[in-house]
mmCIF file of N, CA and C in Angstrom:
data_model
loop_
_atom_site.group_PDB
_atom_site.id
_atom_site.type_symbol
_atom_site.label_atom_id
_atom_site.label_comp_id
_atom_site.label_asym_id
_atom_site.label_seq_id
_atom_site.Cartn_x
_atom_site.Cartn_y
_atom_site.Cartn_z
ATOM 1 N N UNK A 1 142.496 -197.745 93.513
ATOM 2 C CA UNK A 1 142.435 -196.761 92.397
ATOM 3 C C UNK A 1 141.924 -195.441 92.990
ATOM 4 N N UNK A 2 142.301 -194.393 93.038
ATOM 5 C CA UNK A 2 141.639 -193.385 93.500
ATOM 6 C C UNK A 2 140.605 -192.788 92.670
ATOM 7 N N UNK A 3 139.647 -192.061 93.416
ATOM 8 C CA UNK A 3 138.680 -191.255 92.539
ATOM 9 C C UNK A 3 138.747 -190.230 92.032
ATOM 10 N N UNK A 4 138.584 -189.682 91.073
ATOM 11 C CA UNK A 4 138.702 -188.385 90.583
ATOM 12 C C UNK A 4 137.951 -187.289 91.460
ATOM 13 N N UNK A 5 138.700 -186.288 91.397
ATOM 14 C CA UNK A 5 138.241 -184.997 92.405
ATOM 15 C C UNK A 5 136.879 -184.759 91.610
ATOM 16 N N UNK A 6 136.103 -183.722 92.349
ATOM 17 C CA UNK A 6 134.927 -183.266 92.108
ATOM 18 C C UNK A 6 134.978 -182.585 91.442
ATOM 19 N N UNK A 7 136.325 -181.621 90.820
ATOM 20 C CA UNK A 7 136.306 -180.647 90.059
ATOM 21 C C UNK A 7 136.734 -181.758 88.786
ATOM 22 N N UNK A 8 137.327 -182.639 88.869
ATOM 23 C CA UNK A 8 137.725 -183.815 87.533
ATOM 24 C C UNK A 8 136.261 -183.772 86.981
ATOM 25 N N UNK A 9 135.789 -184.614 87.905
ATOM 26 C CA UNK A 9 134.206 -185.284 87.457
ATOM 27 C C UNK A 9 133.304 -183.886 86.838
ATOM 28 N N UNK A 10 133.563 -182.973 87.260
ATOM 29 C CA UNK A 10 132.225 -181.738 86.648
ATOM 30 C C UNK A 10 133.204 -181.420 85.189
ATOM 31 N N UNK A 11 134.685 -181.274 85.387
ATOM 32 C CA UNK A 11 134.847 -180.683 83.970
ATOM 33 C C UNK A 11 135.032 -181.773 82.997
ATOM 34 N N UNK A 12 134.906 -183.059 83.302
ATOM 35 C CA UNK A 12 134.476 -184.366 82.306
ATOM 36 C C UNK A 12 133.064 -184.450 82.148
ATOM 37 N N UNK A 13 132.036 -183.850 82.770
ATOM 38 C CA UNK A 13 130.747 -184.093 82.686
ATOM 39 C C UNK A 13 130.225 -183.959 81.341
ATOM 40 N N UNK A 14 128.992 -184.226 80.984
ATOM 41 C CA UNK A 14 128.255 -184.185 79.806
ATOM 42 C C UNK A 14 127.968 -182.572 79.868
ATOM 43 N N UNK A 15 127.433 -182.145 80.941
ATOM 44 C CA UNK A 15 126.623 -180.768 81.288
ATOM 45 C C UNK A 15 128.213 -179.673 80.796
ATOM 46 N N UNK A 16 129.554 -179.980 81.371
ATOM 47 C CA UNK A 16 130.318 -179.001 81.113
ATOM 48 C C UNK A 16 131.033 -179.173 79.588
ATOM 49 N N UNK A 17 130.757 -180.226 78.972
ATOM 50 C CA UNK A 17 130.890 -180.305 77.498
ATOM 51 C C UNK A 17 129.867 -179.446 76.503
ATOM 52 N N UNK A 18 128.784 -179.903 77.400
ATOM 53 C CA UNK A 18 127.591 -178.251 76.306
ATOM 54 C C UNK A 18 128.174 -177.250 76.753
ATOM 55 N N UNK A 19 128.288 -176.927 78.145
ATOM 56 C CA UNK A 19 128.711 -175.464 78.621
ATOM 57 C C UNK A 19 129.924 -175.048 77.551
ATOM 58 N N UNK A 20 131.022 -175.832 77.237
ATOM 59 C CA UNK A 20 132.213 -175.421 76.848
ATOM 60 C C UNK A 20 131.592 -175.175 75.062
ATOM 61 N N UNK A 21 130.510 -175.941 74.393
ATOM 62 C CA UNK A 21 130.162 -175.976 73.075
ATOM 63 C C UNK A 21 129.470 -174.572 72.991
ATOM 64 N N UNK A 22 128.567 -174.184 74.059
ATOM 65 C CA UNK A 22 127.953 -172.853 73.931
ATOM 66 C C UNK A 22 128.730 -171.857 74.233
ATOM 67 N N UNK A 23 129.839 -172.346 74.977
ATOM 68 C CA UNK A 23 130.791 -170.819 74.953
ATOM 69 C C UNK A 23 131.377 -170.772 73.812
ATOM 70 N N UNK A 24 132.056 -171.515 72.983
ATOM 71 C CA UNK A 24 132.760 -171.307 71.731
ATOM 72 C C UNK A 24 131.698 -170.415 71.025
ATOM 73 N N UNK A 25 130.409 -170.516 70.815
ATOM 74 C CA UNK A 25 129.564 -169.984 70.116
ATOM 75 C C UNK A 25 129.288 -168.437 70.582
ATOM 76 N N UNK A 26 129.293 -168.522 71.996
ATOM 77 C CA UNK A 26 129.057 -167.174 72.546
ATOM 78 C C UNK A 26 130.234 -165.930 72.540
ATOM 79 N N UNK A 27 131.643 -166.621 72.634
ATOM 80 C CA UNK A 27 132.506 -165.529 72.647
ATOM 81 C C UNK A 27 132.824 -164.412 71.645
ATOM 82 N N UNK A 28 131.727 -164.853 70.538
ATOM 83 C CA UNK A 28 132.397 -163.987 69.194
ATOM 84 C C UNK A 28 131.029 -162.950 69.148
ATOM 85 N N UNK A 29 130.461 -162.904 70.405
ATOM 86 C CA UNK A 29 129.097 -161.951 70.021
ATOM 87 C C UNK A 29 129.273 -161.162 71.333
ATOM 88 N N UNK A 30 129.305 -159.923 71.601
ATOM 89 C CA UNK A 30 129.487 -158.819 72.613
ATOM 90 C C UNK A 30 127.658 -158.950 73.427
ATOM 91 N N UNK A 31 126.983 -159.392 72.432
ATOM 92 C CA UNK A 31 125.432 -159.133 72.562
ATOM 93 C C UNK A 31 125.134 -160.274 73.747
ATOM 94 N N UNK A 32 125.819 -161.724 72.928
ATOM 95 C CA UNK A 32 125.371 -162.848 73.730
ATOM 96 C C UNK A 32 126.187 -163.028 75.335
ATOM 97 N N UNK A 33 127.306 -162.102 75.374
ATOM 98 C CA UNK A 33 128.256 -162.315 76.370
ATOM 99 C C UNK A 33 127.425 -161.542 77.644
ATOM 100 N N UNK A 34 127.315 -160.333 76.728
ATOM 101 C CA UNK A 34 126.358 -159.484 77.827
ATOM 102 C C UNK A 34 124.956 -160.302 78.530
ATOM 103 N N UNK A 35 124.332 -160.811 77.578
ATOM 104 C CA UNK A 35 123.231 -161.576 77.866
ATOM 105 C C UNK A 35 123.502 -162.742 79.271
ATOM 106 N N UNK A 36 124.787 -163.318 79.022
ATOM 107 C CA UNK A 36 124.966 -164.145 79.644
ATOM 108 C C UNK A 36 125.413 -163.664 81.012
ATOM 109 N N UNK A 37 126.222 -162.533 81.084
ATOM 110 C CA UNK A 37 126.398 -162.106 82.325
ATOM 111 C C UNK A 37 125.078 -161.558 83.135
ATOM 112 N N UNK A 38 124.091 -160.898 82.359
ATOM 113 C CA UNK A 38 122.887 -160.504 82.849
ATOM 114 C C UNK A 38 122.063 -161.724 83.522
ATOM 115 N N UNK A 39 122.204 -162.963 82.827
ATOM 116 C CA UNK A 39 121.744 -164.276 83.381
ATOM 117 C C UNK A 39 122.367 -164.785 84.887
ATOM 118 N N UNK A 40 123.611 -164.450 84.591
ATOM 119 C CA UNK A 40 124.338 -165.017 86.139
ATOM 120 C C UNK A 40 124.176 -163.806 87.007
ATOM 121 N N UNK A 41 123.999 -162.756 86.795
ATOM 122 C CA UNK A 41 123.483 -161.402 87.688
ATOM 123 C C UNK A 41 122.125 -162.041 88.387
ATOM 124 N N UNK A 42 121.540 -162.240 87.249
ATOM 125 C CA UNK A 42 120.200 -162.580 87.512
ATOM 126 C C UNK A 42 119.772 -164.076 88.666
ATOM 127 N N UNK A 43 120.913 -164.919 88.359
ATOM 128 C CA UNK A 43 120.824 -166.238 89.378
ATOM 129 C C UNK A 43 121.452 -165.699 90.343
ATOM 130 N N UNK A 44 122.674 -164.713 90.658
ATOM 131 C CA UNK A 44 122.859 -164.662 92.121
ATOM 132 C C UNK A 44 122.203 -163.717 92.745
ATOM 133 N N UNK A 45 121.305 -163.232 92.081
ATOM 134 C CA UNK A 45 120.444 -162.401 93.003
ATOM 135 C C UNK A 45 119.283 -163.351 93.837
ATOM 136 N N UNK A 46 118.476 -164.396 92.712
ATOM 137 C CA UNK A 46 117.831 -165.219 93.075
ATOM 138 C C UNK A 46 118.624 -166.194 94.230
ATOM 139 N N UNK A 47 119.867 -166.027 94.629
ATOM 140 C CA UNK A 47 120.078 -167.306 95.361
ATOM 141 C C UNK A 47 121.565 -166.564 96.388
ATOM 142 N N UNK A 48 121.180 -165.979 97.030
ATOM 143 C CA UNK A 48 122.132 -165.427 98.028
ATOM 144 C C UNK A 48 123.449 -166.037 98.439
ATOM 145 N N UNK A 49 123.262 -167.057 98.209
ATOM 146 C CA UNK A 49 124.724 -168.107 98.317
ATOM 147 C C UNK A 49 125.922 -167.864 97.278
ATOM 148 N N UNK A 50 125.320 -167.398 96.334
ATOM 149 C CA UNK A 50 126.501 -166.927 95.067
ATOM 150 C C UNK A 50 127.178 -165.371 95.815
ATOM 151 N N UNK A 51 126.596 -164.812 96.846
ATOM 152 C CA UNK A 51 127.192 -163.679 97.147
ATOM 153 C C UNK A 51 128.413 -163.926 98.324
ATOM 154 N N UNK A 52 127.860 -164.967 98.916
ATOM 155 C CA UNK A 52 128.571 -165.015 100.244
ATOM 156 C C UNK A 52 130.145 -165.584 100.055
ATOM 157 N N UNK A 53 131.175 -165.161 100.830
ATOM 158 C CA UNK A 53 132.707 -165.779 100.847
ATOM 159 C C UNK A 53 133.132 -165.981 99.715
ATOM 160 N N UNK A 54 134.034 -166.585 99.667
ATOM 161 C CA UNK A 54 135.047 -166.930 98.300
ATOM 162 C C UNK A 54 134.377 -166.926 96.998
ATOM 163 N N UNK A 55 132.799 -167.614 97.009
ATOM 164 C CA UNK A 55 132.083 -168.100 96.090
ATOM 165 C C UNK A 55 131.593 -166.821 95.119
ATOM 166 N N UNK A 56 131.220 -165.660 96.142
ATOM 167 C CA UNK A 56 131.126 -164.210 95.510
ATOM 168 C C UNK A 56 132.427 -163.755 95.217
ATOM 169 N N UNK A 57 133.306 -163.784 95.712
ATOM 170 C CA UNK A 57 134.526 -163.373 95.132
ATOM 171 C C UNK A 57 134.881 -163.868 93.689
ATOM 172 N N UNK A 58 135.098 -165.343 93.892
ATOM 173 C CA UNK A 58 135.059 -165.902 92.448
ATOM 174 C C UNK A 58 134.508 -165.404 91.440
ATOM 175 N N UNK A 59 133.143 -165.406 91.669
ATOM 176 C CA UNK A 59 131.943 -165.102 90.891
ATOM 177 C C UNK A 59 132.493 -163.603 90.136
ATOM 178 N N UNK A 60 132.735 -162.625 91.117
ATOM 179 C CA UNK A 60 132.760 -161.244 90.953
ATOM 180 C C UNK A 60 134.177 -161.112 89.738
ATOM 181 N N UNK A 61 135.255 -161.958 90.432
ATOM 182 C CA UNK A 61 136.226 -162.277 89.320
ATOM 183 C C UNK A 61 136.472 -162.426 87.693
ATOM 184 N N UNK A 62 135.413 -163.421 87.932
ATOM 185 C CA UNK A 62 135.139 -164.211 86.554
ATOM 186 C C UNK A 62 134.045 -163.475 85.808
ATOM 187 N N UNK A 63 133.460 -162.899 86.319
ATOM 188 C CA UNK A 63 132.671 -161.855 85.497
ATOM 189 C C UNK A 63 133.433 -160.426 85.065
ATOM 190 N N UNK A 64 134.277 -160.161 85.691
ATOM 191 C CA UNK A 64 135.081 -158.769 85.688
ATOM 192 C C UNK A 64 135.812 -159.109 84.710
ATOM 193 N N UNK A 65 136.625 -160.187 84.601
ATOM 194 C CA UNK A 65 137.300 -160.545 83.262
ATOM 195 C C UNK A 65 136.894 -160.715 81.947
ATOM 196 N N UNK A 66 135.221 -161.635 81.638
ATOM 197 C CA UNK A 66 134.815 -161.430 80.855
ATOM 198 C C UNK A 66 134.136 -160.139 80.317
ATOM 199 N N UNK A 67 133.448 -159.133 81.494
ATOM 200 C CA UNK A 67 133.190 -157.998 81.031
ATOM 201 C C UNK A 67 134.372 -156.960 80.492
ATOM 202 N N UNK A 68 135.427 -157.359 80.949
ATOM 203 C CA UNK A 68 136.897 -156.636 80.605
ATOM 204 C C UNK A 68 136.894 -156.904 78.984
ATOM 205 N N UNK A 69 137.065 -158.182 79.007
ATOM 206 C CA UNK A 69 137.139 -158.689 77.683
ATOM 207 C C UNK A 69 136.121 -158.130 76.418
ATOM 208 N N UNK A 70 134.652 -158.035 76.770
ATOM 209 C CA UNK A 70 133.799 -157.114 75.860
ATOM 210 C C UNK A 70 134.080 -155.988 75.723
ATOM 211 N N UNK A 71 134.046 -155.174 76.906
ATOM 212 C CA UNK A 71 134.040 -153.551 76.804
ATOM 213 C C UNK A 71 135.303 -153.530 76.513
ATOM 214 N N UNK A 72 136.377 -153.893 76.574
ATOM 215 C CA UNK A 72 137.904 -153.281 75.674
ATOM 216 C C UNK A 72 137.814 -153.945 74.287
ATOM 217 N N UNK A 73 137.130 -154.274 73.665
ATOM 218 C CA UNK A 73 136.862 -154.031 72.437
ATOM 219 C C UNK A 73 137.722 -155.466 71.865
ATOM 220 N N UNK A 74 137.893 -156.564 72.558
ATOM 221 C CA UNK A 74 138.819 -157.732 72.220
ATOM 222 C C UNK A 74 137.876 -158.376 70.879
ATOM 223 N N UNK A 75 136.751 -157.873 70.417
ATOM 224 C CA UNK A 75 136.072 -158.598 69.538
ATOM 225 C C UNK A 75 136.274 -157.895 68.333
ATOM 226 N N UNK A 76 136.140 -158.440 67.279
ATOM 227 C CA UNK A 76 135.845 -157.614 66.377
ATOM 228 C C UNK A 76 134.231 -157.384 65.436
ATOM 229 N N UNK A 77 134.314 -156.603 64.789
ATOM 230 C CA UNK A 77 132.935 -156.523 64.447
ATOM 231 C C UNK A 77 132.408 -157.613 63.516
ATOM 232 N N UNK A 78 133.177 -158.161 62.794
ATOM 233 C CA UNK A 78 133.017 -159.303 62.361
ATOM 234 C C UNK A 78 133.028 -160.781 62.748
ATOM 235 N N UNK A 79 133.356 -160.696 64.010
ATOM 236 C CA UNK A 79 132.703 -162.134 64.856
ATOM 237 C C UNK A 79 134.197 -162.796 65.072
ATOM 238 N N UNK A 80 135.351 -162.070 64.048
ATOM 239 C CA UNK A 80 136.543 -162.962 64.296
ATOM 240 C C UNK A 80 137.736 -162.137 65.242
ATOM 241 N N UNK A 81 138.042 -163.049 66.054
ATOM 242 C CA UNK A 81 139.427 -162.102 66.846
ATOM 243 C C UNK A 81 140.156 -161.408 66.306
ATOM 244 N N UNK A 82 140.447 -160.538 67.148
ATOM 245 C CA UNK A 82 142.025 -159.519 66.520
ATOM 246 C C UNK A 82 142.821 -160.106 67.294
ATOM 247 N N UNK A 83 144.063 -160.767 66.479
ATOM 248 C CA UNK A 83 145.089 -161.728 66.947
ATOM 249 C C UNK A 83 145.935 -160.906 67.660
ATOM 250 N N UNK A 84 145.824 -159.527 67.958
ATOM 251 C CA UNK A 84 146.929 -158.592 68.508
ATOM 252 C C UNK A 84 146.203 -158.362 69.695
ATOM 253 N N UNK A 85 144.939 -158.851 70.415
ATOM 254 C CA UNK A 85 144.627 -158.135 71.506
ATOM 255 C C UNK A 85 144.497 -159.391 72.732
ATOM 256 N N UNK A 86 144.950 -160.877 72.022
ATOM 257 C CA UNK A 86 144.613 -161.708 73.398
ATOM 258 C C UNK A 86 145.149 -162.809 73.002
ATOM 259 N N UNK A 87 146.291 -163.289 73.770
ATOM 260 C CA UNK A 87 147.224 -164.615 73.127
ATOM 261 C C UNK A 87 146.296 -165.652 73.128
ATOM 262 N N UNK A 88 146.632 -166.801 72.307
ATOM 263 C CA UNK A 88 145.840 -167.911 72.307
ATOM 264 C C UNK A 88 145.644 -168.733 73.516
ATOM 265 N N UNK A 89 146.487 -168.825 74.274
ATOM 266 C CA UNK A 89 146.320 -169.075 75.780
ATOM 267 C C UNK A 89 144.841 -168.396 76.570
ATOM 268 N N UNK A 90 145.335 -167.118 76.273
ATOM 269 C CA UNK A 90 144.231 -166.327 76.775
ATOM 270 C C UNK A 90 143.313 -166.547 76.280
ATOM 271 N N UNK A 91 142.581 -166.861 75.032
ATOM 272 C CA UNK A 91 141.478 -167.175 74.368
ATOM 273 C C UNK A 91 140.904 -168.722 74.998
ATOM 274 N N UNK A 92 141.965 -169.321 75.156
ATOM 275 C CA UNK A 92 141.455 -170.414 75.701
ATOM 276 C C UNK A 92 140.756 -170.664 77.096
ATOM 277 N N UNK A 93 141.646 -169.821 77.658
ATOM 278 C CA UNK A 93 141.369 -169.785 79.376
ATOM 279 C C UNK A 93 139.960 -168.928 79.391
ATOM 280 N N UNK A 94 139.398 -167.897 78.470
ATOM 281 C CA UNK A 94 138.492 -167.047 78.440
ATOM 282 C C UNK A 94 137.294 -168.057 77.827
ATOM 283 N N UNK A 95 137.555 -169.001 76.758
ATOM 284 C CA UNK A 95 136.354 -169.831 76.558
ATOM 285 C C UNK A 95 135.931 -170.937 77.743
ATOM 286 N N UNK A 96 136.871 -171.443 78.547
ATOM 287 C CA UNK A 96 136.709 -172.046 79.752
ATOM 288 C C UNK A 96 136.142 -171.425 80.765
ATOM 289 N N UNK A 97 136.241 -169.746 81.080
ATOM 290 C CA UNK A 97 135.668 -169.355 82.099
ATOM 291 C C UNK A 97 134.446 -168.918 81.590
ATOM 292 N N UNK A 98 134.356 -168.506 80.368
ATOM 293 C CA UNK A 98 132.585 -168.348 79.859
ATOM 294 C C UNK A 98 131.842 -169.936 80.056
ATOM 295 N N UNK A 99 132.652 -170.999 79.426
ATOM 296 C CA UNK A 99 131.863 -172.096 79.744
ATOM 297 C C UNK A 99 131.514 -172.176 81.147
ATOM 298 N N UNK A 100 132.219 -171.758 82.741
ATOM 299 C CA UNK A 100 131.918 -171.994 83.944
ATOM 300 C C UNK A 100 130.795 -170.920 83.938
ATOM 301 N N UNK A 101 130.306 -169.898 83.434
ATOM 302 C CA UNK A 101 129.472 -169.264 83.591
ATOM 303 C C UNK A 101 128.050 -169.697 82.871
ATOM 304 N N UNK A 102 128.184 -170.250 81.890
ATOM 305 C CA UNK A 102 127.081 -170.900 80.916
ATOM 306 C C UNK A 102 126.985 -172.159 82.042
ATOM 307 N N UNK A 103 127.566 -172.812 82.340
ATOM 308 C CA UNK A 103 127.390 -174.059 83.243
ATOM 309 C C UNK A 103 126.882 -173.674 84.745
ATOM 310 N N UNK A 104 127.073 -172.677 85.076
ATOM 311 C CA UNK A 104 126.489 -172.111 86.543
ATOM 312 C C UNK A 104 124.962 -171.603 86.163
ATOM 313 N N UNK A 105 124.618 -171.243 85.153
ATOM 314 C CA UNK A 105 123.406 -170.876 84.737
ATOM 315 C C UNK A 105 122.328 -172.091 84.262
ATOM 316 N N UNK A 106 122.929 -172.790 84.036
ATOM 317 C CA UNK A 106 122.289 -173.972 83.716
ATOM 318 C C UNK A 106 121.516 -174.906 84.840
ATOM 319 N N UNK A 107 120.362 -174.955 84.687
ATOM 320 C CA UNK A 107 119.807 -175.637 85.890
ATOM 321 C C UNK A 107 120.186 -176.959 85.894
ATOM 322 N N UNK A 108 120.243 -177.893 84.839
ATOM 323 C CA UNK A 108 120.454 -179.083 84.555
ATOM 324 C C UNK A 108 121.855 -179.682 84.514
ATOM 325 N N UNK A 109 122.918 -179.226 85.391
ATOM 326 C CA UNK A 109 124.250 -179.492 85.878
ATOM 327 C C UNK A 109 124.514 -180.959 86.122
ATOM 328 N N UNK A 110 125.425 -181.109 86.556
ATOM 329 C CA UNK A 110 125.863 -182.475 87.205
ATOM 330 C C UNK A 110 124.982 -182.564 88.752
ATOM 331 N N UNK A 111 124.740 -181.436 89.379
ATOM 332 C CA UNK A 111 124.104 -181.616 90.767
ATOM 333 C C UNK A 111 122.688 -180.647 90.293
ATOM 334 N N UNK A 112 121.677 -180.622 89.884
ATOM 335 C CA UNK A 112 120.531 -179.779 89.569
ATOM 336 C C UNK A 112 120.525 -179.129 90.693
ATOM 337 N N UNK A 113 120.230 -177.421 90.423
ATOM 338 C CA UNK A 113 120.367 -176.579 91.187
ATOM 339 C C UNK A 113 118.969 -176.760 92.163
ATOM 340 N N UNK A 114 117.963 -177.252 91.829
ATOM 341 C CA UNK A 114 116.834 -177.671 92.389
ATOM 342 C C UNK A 114 116.992 -178.622 93.761
ATOM 343 N N UNK A 115 118.246 -179.309 93.422
ATOM 344 C CA UNK A 115 118.261 -180.699 94.780
ATOM 345 C C UNK A 115 118.766 -179.761 95.786
ATOM 346 N N UNK A 116 118.679 -180.430 97.156
ATOM 347 C CA UNK A 116 119.695 -180.114 98.191
ATOM 348 C C UNK A 116 121.113 -180.177 97.710
ATOM 349 N N UNK A 117 121.976 -179.022 98.261
ATOM 350 C CA UNK A 117 123.100 -178.905 97.878
ATOM 351 C C UNK A 117 123.671 -178.595 96.135
ATOM 352 N N UNK A 118 122.413 -178.317 95.637
ATOM 353 C CA UNK A 118 122.484 -178.402 94.005
ATOM 354 C C UNK A 118 123.625 -176.866 93.638
ATOM 355 N N UNK A 119 124.392 -176.003 94.886
ATOM 356 C CA UNK A 119 125.322 -175.193 94.265
ATOM 357 C C UNK A 119 126.634 -175.735 94.408
ATOM 358 N N UNK A 120 126.477 -176.957 94.710
ATOM 359 C CA UNK A 120 128.039 -177.526 95.035
ATOM 360 C C UNK A 120 128.805 -177.689 93.997
ATOM 361 N N UNK A 121 128.226 -178.434 93.011
ATOM 362 C CA UNK A 121 129.467 -178.219 91.587
ATOM 363 C C UNK A 121 129.746 -176.835 90.980
ATOM 364 N N UNK A 122 128.384 -176.002 90.985
ATOM 365 C CA UNK A 122 128.652 -174.677 90.413
ATOM 366 C C UNK A 122 129.690 -174.154 91.415
ATOM 367 N N UNK A 123 129.788 -174.015 92.722
ATOM 368 C CA UNK A 123 130.698 -173.348 93.648
ATOM 369 C C UNK A 123 132.202 -174.216 93.257
ATOM 370 N N UNK A 124 132.191 -175.470 93.156
ATOM 371 C CA UNK A 124 133.569 -175.917 92.703
ATOM 372 C C UNK A 124 134.044 -175.704 91.377
ATOM 373 N N UNK A 125 133.114 -175.317 90.479
ATOM 374 C CA UNK A 125 133.782 -174.900 89.299
ATOM 375 C C UNK A 125 133.866 -173.438 89.024
ATOM 376 N N UNK A 126 133.103 -172.662 90.078
ATOM 377 C CA UNK A 126 133.106 -171.275 89.946
ATOM 378 C C UNK A 126 134.878 -171.045 90.589
ATOM 379 N N UNK A 127 135.575 -171.799 91.671
ATOM 380 C CA UNK A 127 136.777 -171.712 92.676
ATOM 381 C C UNK A 127 137.328 -171.856 91.073
ATOM 382 N N UNK A 128 137.181 -173.081 90.062
ATOM 383 C CA UNK A 128 138.323 -173.324 89.157
ATOM 384 C C UNK A 128 138.636 -172.184 88.160
ATOM 385 N N UNK A 129 137.068 -171.723 87.847
ATOM 386 C CA UNK A 129 137.160 -170.670 86.708
ATOM 387 C C UNK A 129 138.078 -169.636 87.440
ATOM 388 N N UNK A 130 137.745 -169.126 88.643
ATOM 389 C CA UNK A 130 138.298 -167.895 89.122
ATOM 390 C C UNK A 130 140.183 -168.122 89.012
ATOM 391 N N UNK A 131 140.351 -169.545 89.035
ATOM 392 C CA UNK A 131 141.907 -169.305 88.897
ATOM 393 C C UNK A 131 142.018 -169.203 87.566
ATOM 394 N N UNK A 132 141.415 -169.713 86.474
ATOM 395 C CA UNK A 132 141.905 -169.514 85.476
ATOM 396 C C UNK A 132 141.591 -167.926 84.819
ATOM 397 N N UNK A 133 140.347 -167.091 85.309
ATOM 398 C CA UNK A 133 140.110 -165.668 85.382
ATOM 399 C C UNK A 133 141.391 -164.977 85.654
ATOM 400 N N UNK A 134 141.838 -165.211 86.866
ATOM 401 C CA UNK A 134 143.157 -164.964 87.643
ATOM 402 C C UNK A 134 144.294 -164.897 87.083
ATOM 403 N N UNK A 135 144.580 -165.832 86.050
ATOM 404 C CA UNK A 135 145.609 -165.849 85.273
ATOM 405 C C UNK A 135 145.465 -164.685 83.878
ATOM 406 N N UNK A 136 144.452 -164.218 83.632
ATOM 407 C CA UNK A 136 144.279 -163.290 82.633
ATOM 408 C C UNK A 136 144.578 -162.025 83.144
ATOM 409 N N UNK A 137 144.313 -161.648 84.683
ATOM 410 C CA UNK A 137 144.432 -160.492 85.213
ATOM 411 C C UNK A 137 145.978 -159.756 84.990
ATOM 412 N N UNK A 138 145.925 -158.709 84.681
ATOM 413 C CA UNK A 138 147.549 -157.789 84.344
ATOM 414 C C UNK A 138 148.155 -157.775 85.892
ATOM 415 N N UNK A 139 149.375 -158.101 86.297
ATOM 416 C CA UNK A 139 150.101 -158.171 87.075
ATOM 417 C C UNK A 139 150.231 -157.150 87.671
ATOM 418 N N UNK A 140 149.979 -156.392 88.919
ATOM 419 C CA UNK A 140 150.158 -155.281 89.265
ATOM 420 C C UNK A 140 151.236 -155.017 90.794
#
């Protein structure tokens, strides 16, 4: 029997389930999404490995998509999504992208960040979430 991929293990982990639940509540609040983006930036500043190479680019793409979602007013004041701004598929992808950011700032994820190679799971999830985020970018 083949072993599940590292990505699959992370996506089915209790830590990512917690992140998905948290993302579902964060997505309705501009303030909370901005706080999350600030936490991501703080983590990024504290660990230069998050700036390097592909993981830096992946994180930039993910944060840009979330930031655009917030800044372009795709949330309504009463916390309900405007059904004309984002597709159902787009909203589902956005929740997963936000969950990846929540996971990134969580120090108690599959591989705690304080351990050697503690960012391995975070980087794998960033790559996965970057693919989700790219699907939301307009074609140029």
